[in-house]
Coordinates of C-alpha atoms and ligand atoms in Angstrom, one line a residue:
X3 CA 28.8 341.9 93.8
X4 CA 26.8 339.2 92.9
X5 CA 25.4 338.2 89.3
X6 CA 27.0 337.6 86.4
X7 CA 29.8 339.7 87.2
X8 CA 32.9 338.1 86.0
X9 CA 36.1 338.5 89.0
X10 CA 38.4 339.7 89.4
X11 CA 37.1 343.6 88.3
X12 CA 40.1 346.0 88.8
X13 CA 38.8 349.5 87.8
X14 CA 41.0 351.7 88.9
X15 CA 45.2 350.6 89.6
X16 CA 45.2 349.8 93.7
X17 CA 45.7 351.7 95.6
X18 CA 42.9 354.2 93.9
X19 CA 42.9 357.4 95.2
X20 CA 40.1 356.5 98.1
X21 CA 42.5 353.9 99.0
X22 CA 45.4 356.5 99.4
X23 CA 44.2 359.0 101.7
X24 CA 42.6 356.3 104.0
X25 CA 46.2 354.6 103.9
X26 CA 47.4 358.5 105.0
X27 CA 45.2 358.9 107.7
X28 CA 45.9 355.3 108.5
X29 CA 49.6 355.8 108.9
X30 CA 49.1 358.8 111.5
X31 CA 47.1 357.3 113.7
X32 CA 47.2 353.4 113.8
X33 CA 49.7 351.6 116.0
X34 CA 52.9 350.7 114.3
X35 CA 53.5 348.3 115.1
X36 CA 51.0 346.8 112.2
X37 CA 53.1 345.3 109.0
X38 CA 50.4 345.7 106.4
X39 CA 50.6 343.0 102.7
X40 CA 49.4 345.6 100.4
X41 CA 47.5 348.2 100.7
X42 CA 43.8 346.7 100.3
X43 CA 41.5 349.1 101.7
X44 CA 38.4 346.9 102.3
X45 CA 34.7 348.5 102.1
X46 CA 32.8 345.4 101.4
X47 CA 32.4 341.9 100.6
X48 CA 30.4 339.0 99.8
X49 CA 31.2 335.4 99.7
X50 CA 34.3 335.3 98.4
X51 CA 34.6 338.5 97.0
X52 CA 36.8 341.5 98.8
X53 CA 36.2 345.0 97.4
X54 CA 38.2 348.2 98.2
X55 CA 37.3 351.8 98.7
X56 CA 37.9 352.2 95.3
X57 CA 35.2 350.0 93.7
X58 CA 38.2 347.5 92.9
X59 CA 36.8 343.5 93.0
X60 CA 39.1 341.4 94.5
X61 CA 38.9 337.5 94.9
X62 CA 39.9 336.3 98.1
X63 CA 42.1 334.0 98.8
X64 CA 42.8 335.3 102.0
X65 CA 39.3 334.4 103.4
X66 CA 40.3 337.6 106.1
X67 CA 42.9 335.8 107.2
X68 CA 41.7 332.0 107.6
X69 CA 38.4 333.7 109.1
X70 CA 36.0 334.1 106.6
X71 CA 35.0 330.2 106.0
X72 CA 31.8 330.6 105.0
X73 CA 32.5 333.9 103.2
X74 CA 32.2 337.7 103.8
X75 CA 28.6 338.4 105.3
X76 CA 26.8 334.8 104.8
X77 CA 23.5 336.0 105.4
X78 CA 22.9 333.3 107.6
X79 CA 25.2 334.4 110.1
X80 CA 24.0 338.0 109.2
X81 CA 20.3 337.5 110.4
X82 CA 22.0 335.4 113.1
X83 CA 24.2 338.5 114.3
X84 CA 21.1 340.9 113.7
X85 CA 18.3 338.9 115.6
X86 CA 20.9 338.5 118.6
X87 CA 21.7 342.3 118.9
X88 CA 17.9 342.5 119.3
X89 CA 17.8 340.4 122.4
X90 CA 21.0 340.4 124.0
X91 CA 24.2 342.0 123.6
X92 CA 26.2 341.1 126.7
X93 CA 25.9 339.6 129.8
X94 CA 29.4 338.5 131.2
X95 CA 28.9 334.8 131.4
X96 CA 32.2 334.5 134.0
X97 CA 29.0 336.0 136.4
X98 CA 25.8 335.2 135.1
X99 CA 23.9 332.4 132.8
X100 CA 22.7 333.1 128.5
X101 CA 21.9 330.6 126.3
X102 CA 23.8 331.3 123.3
X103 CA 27.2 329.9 124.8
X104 CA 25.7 326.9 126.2
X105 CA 24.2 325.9 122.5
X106 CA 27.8 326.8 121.2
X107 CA 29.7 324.7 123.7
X108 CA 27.4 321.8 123.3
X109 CA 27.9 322.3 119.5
X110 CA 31.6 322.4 119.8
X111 CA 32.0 319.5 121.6
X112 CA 30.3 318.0 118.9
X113 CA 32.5 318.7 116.3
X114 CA 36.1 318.5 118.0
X115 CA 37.7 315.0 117.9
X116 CA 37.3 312.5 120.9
X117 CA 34.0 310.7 122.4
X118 CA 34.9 311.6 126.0
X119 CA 33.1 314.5 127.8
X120 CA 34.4 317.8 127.3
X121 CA 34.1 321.2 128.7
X122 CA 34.4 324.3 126.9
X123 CA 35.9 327.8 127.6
X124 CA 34.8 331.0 125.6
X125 CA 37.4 333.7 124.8
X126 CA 37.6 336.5 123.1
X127 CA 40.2 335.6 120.7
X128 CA 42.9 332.8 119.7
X129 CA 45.6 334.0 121.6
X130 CA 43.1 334.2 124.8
X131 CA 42.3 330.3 124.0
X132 CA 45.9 329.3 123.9
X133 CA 46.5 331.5 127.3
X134 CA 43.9 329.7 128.5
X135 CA 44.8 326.1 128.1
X136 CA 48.4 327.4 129.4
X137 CA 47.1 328.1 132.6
X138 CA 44.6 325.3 132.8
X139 CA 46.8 322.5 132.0
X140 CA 49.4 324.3 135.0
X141 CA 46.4 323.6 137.0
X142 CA 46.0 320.4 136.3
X143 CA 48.9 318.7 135.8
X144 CA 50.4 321.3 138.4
X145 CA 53.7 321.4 136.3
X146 CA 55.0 324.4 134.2
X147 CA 57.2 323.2 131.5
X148 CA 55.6 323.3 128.0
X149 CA 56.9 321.6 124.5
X150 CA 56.3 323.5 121.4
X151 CA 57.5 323.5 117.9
X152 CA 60.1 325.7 116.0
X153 CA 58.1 327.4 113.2
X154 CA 54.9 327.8 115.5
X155 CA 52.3 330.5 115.6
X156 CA 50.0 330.7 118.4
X157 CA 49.2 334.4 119.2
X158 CA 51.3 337.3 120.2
X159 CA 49.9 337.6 124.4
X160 CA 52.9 337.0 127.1
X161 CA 52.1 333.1 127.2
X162 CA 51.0 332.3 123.3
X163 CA 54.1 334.4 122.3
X164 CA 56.3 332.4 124.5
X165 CA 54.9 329.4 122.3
X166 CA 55.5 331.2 119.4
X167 CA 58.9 330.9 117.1
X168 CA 57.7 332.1 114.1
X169 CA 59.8 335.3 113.4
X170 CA 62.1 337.0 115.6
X171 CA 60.3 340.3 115.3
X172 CA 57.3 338.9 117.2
X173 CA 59.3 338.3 120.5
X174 CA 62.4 340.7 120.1
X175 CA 62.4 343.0 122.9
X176 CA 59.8 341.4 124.9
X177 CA 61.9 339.2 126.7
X178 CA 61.3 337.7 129.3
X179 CA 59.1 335.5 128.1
X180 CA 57.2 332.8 130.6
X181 CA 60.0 330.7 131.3
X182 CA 59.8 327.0 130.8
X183 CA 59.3 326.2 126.8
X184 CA 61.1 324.0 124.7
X185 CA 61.1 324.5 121.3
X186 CA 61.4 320.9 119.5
X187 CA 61.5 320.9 115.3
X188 CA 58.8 320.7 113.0
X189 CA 58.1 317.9 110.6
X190 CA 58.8 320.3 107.7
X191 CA 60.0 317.8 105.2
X192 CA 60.7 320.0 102.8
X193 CA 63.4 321.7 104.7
X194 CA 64.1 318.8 107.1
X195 CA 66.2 320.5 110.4
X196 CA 68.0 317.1 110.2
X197 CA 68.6 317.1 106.7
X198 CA 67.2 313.5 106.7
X199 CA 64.2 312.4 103.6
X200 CA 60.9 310.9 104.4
X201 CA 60.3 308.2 104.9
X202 CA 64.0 307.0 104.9
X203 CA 64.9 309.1 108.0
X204 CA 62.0 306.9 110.4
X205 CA 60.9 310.0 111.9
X206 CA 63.5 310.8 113.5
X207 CA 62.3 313.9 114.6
X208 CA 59.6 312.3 117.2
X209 CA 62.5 310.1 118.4
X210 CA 64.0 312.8 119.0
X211 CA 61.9 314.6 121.4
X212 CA 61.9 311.2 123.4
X213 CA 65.2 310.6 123.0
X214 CA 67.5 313.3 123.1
X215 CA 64.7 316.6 124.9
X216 CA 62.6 314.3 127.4
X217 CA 65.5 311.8 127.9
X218 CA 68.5 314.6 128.8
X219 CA 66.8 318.1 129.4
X220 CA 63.1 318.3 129.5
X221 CA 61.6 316.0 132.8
X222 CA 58.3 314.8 131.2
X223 CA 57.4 314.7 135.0
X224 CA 57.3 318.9 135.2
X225 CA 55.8 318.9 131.5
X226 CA 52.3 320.6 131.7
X227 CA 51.5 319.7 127.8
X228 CA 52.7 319.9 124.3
X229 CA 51.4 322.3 121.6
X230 CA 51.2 321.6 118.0
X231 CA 49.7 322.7 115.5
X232 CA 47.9 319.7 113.2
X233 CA 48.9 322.0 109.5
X234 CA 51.7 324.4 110.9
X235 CA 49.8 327.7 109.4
X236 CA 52.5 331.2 109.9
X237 CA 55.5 329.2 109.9
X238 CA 54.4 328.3 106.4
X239 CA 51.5 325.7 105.5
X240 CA 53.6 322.4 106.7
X241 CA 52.0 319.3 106.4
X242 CA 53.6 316.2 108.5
X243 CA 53.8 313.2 107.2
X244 CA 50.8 311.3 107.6
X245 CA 51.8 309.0 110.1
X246 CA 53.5 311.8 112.2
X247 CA 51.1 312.3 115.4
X248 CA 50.3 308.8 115.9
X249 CA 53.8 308.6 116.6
X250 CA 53.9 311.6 118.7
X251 CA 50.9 310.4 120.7
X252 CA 52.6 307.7 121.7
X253 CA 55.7 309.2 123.2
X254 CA 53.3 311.7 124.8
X255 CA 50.8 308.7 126.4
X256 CA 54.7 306.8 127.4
X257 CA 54.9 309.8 129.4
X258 CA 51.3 310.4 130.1
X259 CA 51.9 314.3 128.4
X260 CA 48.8 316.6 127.2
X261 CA 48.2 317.2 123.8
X262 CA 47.1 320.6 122.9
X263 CA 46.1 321.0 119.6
X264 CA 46.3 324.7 118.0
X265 CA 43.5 324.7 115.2
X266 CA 42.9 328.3 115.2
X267 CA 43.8 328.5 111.6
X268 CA 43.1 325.2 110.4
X269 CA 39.8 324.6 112.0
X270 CA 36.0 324.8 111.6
X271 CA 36.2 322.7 108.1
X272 CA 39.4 324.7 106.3
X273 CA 41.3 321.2 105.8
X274 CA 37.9 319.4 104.6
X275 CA 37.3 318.2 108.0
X276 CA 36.0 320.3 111.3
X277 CA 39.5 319.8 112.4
X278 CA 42.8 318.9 110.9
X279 CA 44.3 316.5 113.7
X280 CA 41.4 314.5 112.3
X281 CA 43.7 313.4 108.9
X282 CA 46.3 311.7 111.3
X283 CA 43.6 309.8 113.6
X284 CA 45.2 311.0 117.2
X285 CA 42.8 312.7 119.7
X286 CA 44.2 315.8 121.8
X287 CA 43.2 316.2 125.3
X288 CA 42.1 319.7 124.1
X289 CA 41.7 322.1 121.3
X290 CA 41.9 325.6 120.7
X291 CA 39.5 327.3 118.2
X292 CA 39.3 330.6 117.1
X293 CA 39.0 333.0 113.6
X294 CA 36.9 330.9 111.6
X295 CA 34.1 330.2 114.1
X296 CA 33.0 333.8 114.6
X297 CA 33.5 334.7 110.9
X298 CA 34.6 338.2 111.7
X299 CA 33.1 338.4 115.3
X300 CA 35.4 337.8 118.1
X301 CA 35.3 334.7 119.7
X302 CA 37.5 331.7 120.6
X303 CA 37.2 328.7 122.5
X304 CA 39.3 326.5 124.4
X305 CA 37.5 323.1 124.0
X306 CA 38.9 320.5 126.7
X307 CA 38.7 316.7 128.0
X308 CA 36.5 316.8 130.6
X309 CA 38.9 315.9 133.3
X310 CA 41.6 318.1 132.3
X311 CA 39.7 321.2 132.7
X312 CA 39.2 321.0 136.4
X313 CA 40.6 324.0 137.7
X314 CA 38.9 325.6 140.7
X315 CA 36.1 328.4 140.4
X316 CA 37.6 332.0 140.4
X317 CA 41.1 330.6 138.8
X318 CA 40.2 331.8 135.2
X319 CA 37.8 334.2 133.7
X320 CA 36.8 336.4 131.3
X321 CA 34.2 339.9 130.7
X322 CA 33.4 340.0 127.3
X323 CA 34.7 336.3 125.6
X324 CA 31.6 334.1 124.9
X325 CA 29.6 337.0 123.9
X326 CA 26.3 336.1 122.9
X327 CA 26.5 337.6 119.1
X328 CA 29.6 335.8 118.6
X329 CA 28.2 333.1 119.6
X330 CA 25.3 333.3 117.7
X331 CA 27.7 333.8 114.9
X332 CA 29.5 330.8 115.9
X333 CA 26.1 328.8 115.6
X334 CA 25.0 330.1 112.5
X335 CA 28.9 328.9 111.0
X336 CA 28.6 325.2 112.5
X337 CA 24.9 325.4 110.5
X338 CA 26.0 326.7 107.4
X339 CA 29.0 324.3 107.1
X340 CA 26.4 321.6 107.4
X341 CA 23.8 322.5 105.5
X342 CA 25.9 323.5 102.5
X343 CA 28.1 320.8 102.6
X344 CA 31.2 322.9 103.3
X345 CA 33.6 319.7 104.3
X346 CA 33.1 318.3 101.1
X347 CA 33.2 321.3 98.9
X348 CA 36.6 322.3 100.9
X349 CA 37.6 318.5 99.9
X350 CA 36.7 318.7 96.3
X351 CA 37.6 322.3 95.4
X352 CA 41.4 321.8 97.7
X353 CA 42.1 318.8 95.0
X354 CA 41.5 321.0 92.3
X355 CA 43.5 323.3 93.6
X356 CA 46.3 321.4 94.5
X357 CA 46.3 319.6 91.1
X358 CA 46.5 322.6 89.3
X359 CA 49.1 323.7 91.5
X360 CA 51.3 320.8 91.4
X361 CA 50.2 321.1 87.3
X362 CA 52.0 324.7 87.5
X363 CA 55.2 322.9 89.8
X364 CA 55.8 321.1 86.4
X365 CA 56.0 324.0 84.4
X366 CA 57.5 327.0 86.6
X367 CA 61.2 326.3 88.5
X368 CA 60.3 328.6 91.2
X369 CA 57.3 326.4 92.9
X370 CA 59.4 324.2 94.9
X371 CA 56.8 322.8 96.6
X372 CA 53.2 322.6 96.8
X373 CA 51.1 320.9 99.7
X374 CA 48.2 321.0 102.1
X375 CA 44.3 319.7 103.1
X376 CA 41.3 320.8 101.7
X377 CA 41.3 324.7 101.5
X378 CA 44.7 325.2 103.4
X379 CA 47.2 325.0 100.9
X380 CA 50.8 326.6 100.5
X381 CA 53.0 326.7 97.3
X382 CA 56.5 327.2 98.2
X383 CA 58.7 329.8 95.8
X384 CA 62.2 328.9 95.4
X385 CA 65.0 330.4 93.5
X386 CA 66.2 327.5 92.1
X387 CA 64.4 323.8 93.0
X388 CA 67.7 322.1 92.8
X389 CA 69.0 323.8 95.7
X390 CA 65.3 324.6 97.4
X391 CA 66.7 328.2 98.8
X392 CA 63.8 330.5 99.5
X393 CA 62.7 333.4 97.4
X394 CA 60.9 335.6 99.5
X395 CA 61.5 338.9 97.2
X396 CA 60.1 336.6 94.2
X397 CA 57.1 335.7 96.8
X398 CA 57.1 339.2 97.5
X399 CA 56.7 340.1 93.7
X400 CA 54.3 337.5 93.1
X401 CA 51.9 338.9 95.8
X402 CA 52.1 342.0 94.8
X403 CA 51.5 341.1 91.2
X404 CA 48.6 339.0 92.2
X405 CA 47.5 342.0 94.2
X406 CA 47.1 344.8 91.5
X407 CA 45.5 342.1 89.1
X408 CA 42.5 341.2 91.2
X409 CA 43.8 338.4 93.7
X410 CA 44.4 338.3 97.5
X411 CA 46.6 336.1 98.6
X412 CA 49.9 336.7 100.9
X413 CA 52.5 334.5 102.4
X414 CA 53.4 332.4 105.1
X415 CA 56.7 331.2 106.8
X416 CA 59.5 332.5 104.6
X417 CA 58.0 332.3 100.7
X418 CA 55.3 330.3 100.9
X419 CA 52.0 331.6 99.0
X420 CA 49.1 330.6 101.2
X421 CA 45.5 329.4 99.7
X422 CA 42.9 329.7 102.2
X423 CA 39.9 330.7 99.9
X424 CA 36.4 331.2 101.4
X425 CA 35.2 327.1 101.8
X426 CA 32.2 328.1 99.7
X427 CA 34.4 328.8 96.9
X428 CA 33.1 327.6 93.4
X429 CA 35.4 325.7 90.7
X430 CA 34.7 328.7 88.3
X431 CA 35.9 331.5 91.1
X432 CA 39.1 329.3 91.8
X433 CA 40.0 329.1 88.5
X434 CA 39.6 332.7 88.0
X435 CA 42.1 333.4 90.9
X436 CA 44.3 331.0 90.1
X437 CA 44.7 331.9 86.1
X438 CA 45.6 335.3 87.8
X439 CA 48.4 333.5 90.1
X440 CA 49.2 331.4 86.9
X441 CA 49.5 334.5 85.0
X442 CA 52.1 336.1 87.9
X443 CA 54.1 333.1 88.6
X444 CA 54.7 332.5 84.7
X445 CA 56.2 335.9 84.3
X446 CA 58.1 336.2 87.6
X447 CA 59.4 332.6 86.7
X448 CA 60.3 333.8 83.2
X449 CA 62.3 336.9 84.6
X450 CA 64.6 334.1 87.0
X451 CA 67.7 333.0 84.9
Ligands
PLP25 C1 47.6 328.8 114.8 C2 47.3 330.1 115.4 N1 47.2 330.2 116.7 C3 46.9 331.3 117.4 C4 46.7 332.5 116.6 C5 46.4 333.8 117.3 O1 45.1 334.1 117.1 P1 44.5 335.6 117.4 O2 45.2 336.5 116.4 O3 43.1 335.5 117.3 O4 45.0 336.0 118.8 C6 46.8 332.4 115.2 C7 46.6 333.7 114.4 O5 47.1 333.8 113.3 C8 47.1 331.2 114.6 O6 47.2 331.1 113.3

């Protein structure tokens, strides 16, 4: 997969037959509560390249779901992964003292925003991390009401999923939820709950969660914190205007409120920076990390103000987060991202991108609306731009179009096409994928009276 190669390589029409009968065996066995894009059947990969069962090259602009940063199978995190299963594979750290997650911690606390000392606590996932800054801010603040945002994603666990208002299917039947959130609207601009325009409307939208939620149904005294997420990821690559959060932190220091930022998707460099709070210059009390820092290994972290994580011994644990080869992993990520200059590539390659996508928005009706940071980047399909109503059957097309040529990408929120290509990505590789997607969206657009 490496070479001269030219990508994407489709060699036999997806799904090949390999493909087919792993999808059969898949369907008999595997949970079902799993809703599959397409039916990519992975075998291998390497930097940015995905290939299926079939032999079928695929460039990814998926990145494994925002996990893949530094690509599939770096070999610097490789060797890292390998030379750690040599030594040490486990040793529960809730009971007993390794190296590897106190190099990680101190590493972390490096790269998440604020100067103040910090603690950090290793999970297994992101949902774990955003579970576990639930309970720890309850123990701090010793209140149990949390603010959250319509639109956001932050796992599918009892607690994260009570954060969560993403899609009705992740929380129907599974009431009740842990009581106590209030969901308060995104600044999606695009689609503005308040049908108000930036930056004629004042941002309203934090004057309202002062003004109408904390001042007539939300005590700020019984708040334990406020989630957001810097770049709303599921609910469909929303960027807030860039003097959003400054705004927010204030109302949140008026009432002396946590701020728990949710960068499981768009951190560890995706937006061109470690972290994507750091575009609008607030500092949360605490941030929850996850996907991208193991690059495929499991691990999260909950990375905290000193202060604020002061819950008692015994009051939360965990067996297998902060295992030492994700940790290792985790290392070998923060490394690579320096040493090959990952920020600025994410930087350079995420203006190409969303030149050439806002090019594109000139030429096809259907992309309403094109934004992000960096490598996190959304393109929103419309049926008509005039009225901005969603297409999510011509996203749907799109994808699947995009699929059977050579390029994975899906969706977020309702027909958003998400970017999130490997942050190694060249100039050449993103072209290729996006004359593919330039390809698509010209004949879906042409097929839209
Ligand atoms: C912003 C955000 N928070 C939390 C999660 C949940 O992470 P995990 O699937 O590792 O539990 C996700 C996963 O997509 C996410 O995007």
């Amino acid at each position: 997969m490496s070479g001269k190669a030219t990508y994407p390589k489709i060699v036999v029409t997806p799904p090949g037959p390999k493909a087919r009968e792993l999808i059969r065996a898949d369907e008999s066995y595997i949970s079902k509560s799993m809703v599959r894009w397409y039916p990519l059947a992975a075998e291998s990969g390497s930097g940015c390249i995905v290939r299926d069962v079939d032999g079928n090259e695929y460039i990814d602009f998926n990145s494994g779901l925002a996990v893949l940063n530094v690509g599939h199978c770096h070999p610097r995190v490789v060797s890292a992964i390998n030379e750690q299963t040599k030594k040490l594979i486990h040793y529960s750290y809730t009971d007993f003292y390794y190296q590897a997650i106190v190099d990680l911690s101190i590493e972390l606390t490096k790269i998440t925003p604020g100067t103040f000392p910090k603690r950090v606590f290793l999970s297994n996932s992101g949902a774990e991390a955003v579970e576990a800054a639930m309970k720890m801010v309850k123990w701090h603040t010793r209140n149990s009401l949390f603010l959250a945002y319509t639109g956001a994603f932050h796992g599918r666990t009892q607690g994260a999923m009570s954060l969560t208002a993403s899609k009705p299917v992740q929380r129907r039947h599974f009431f009740p939820l842990v009581p106590g959130v209030t969901h308060v609207p995104y600044p999606y601009c695009y689609r503005c709950p308040f049908h108000l325009s930036y930056p004629e409307c004042h941002l309203w939208c934090v004057d309202f969660i002062d003004e109408e939620v904390l001042s007539k149904y939300v005590p700020p005294e019984d708040v334990a914190a406020m989630f957001v997420e810097a770049i709303q990821g599921e609910g469909g690559y929303v960027v807030p205007p860039d003097d959003y959060f400054t705004r927010l932190r204030k109302i949140l220091d008026k009432y002396n409120l946590v701020m728990i930022d949710d960068e499981i998707q768009s951190g560890v460099g995706r937006t061109g920076k470690w972290f994507a709070i750091e575009h609008f210059n607030v500092v949360p009390e605490a941030v929850c990390v996850a996907k991208a820092i193991g690059s495929g290994l499991p691990i999260g972290a909950l990375v905290s103000k000193d202060e604020v994580m002061d819950w008692e011994g015994g009051s939360h644990a965990t067996t297998f987060g902060g295992n030492p080869v994700g940790c290792a992993a985790g290392l070998a990520v923060i490394e690579t991202i320096r040493e090959e200059r990952l920020l600025e590539n994410a930087t350079k390659q995420g203006t190409h991108l969303l030149n050439r996508l806002k090019e594109m928005q000139s030429k096809y009706r259907i992309l309403g609306d094109v934004r992000g940071k960096g490598l996190m980047v959304g393109a929103e399909i419309v049926k008509d731009p005039d009225t901005r109503q969603a297409g999510p059957e011509l996203a749907q097309e799109i994808m699947m179009k995009c699929f059977k040529r050579g390029l994975a990408i899906i969706t977020a929120g309702k027909s958003t096409m998400r970017f999130v290509p490997p942050l190694v990505i060249t100039r050449e590789l993103l072209d290729a994928g996006l004359d593919v997607f330039e390809g698509v969206l010209k004949e879906v657009a042409s097929s839209v009276r």
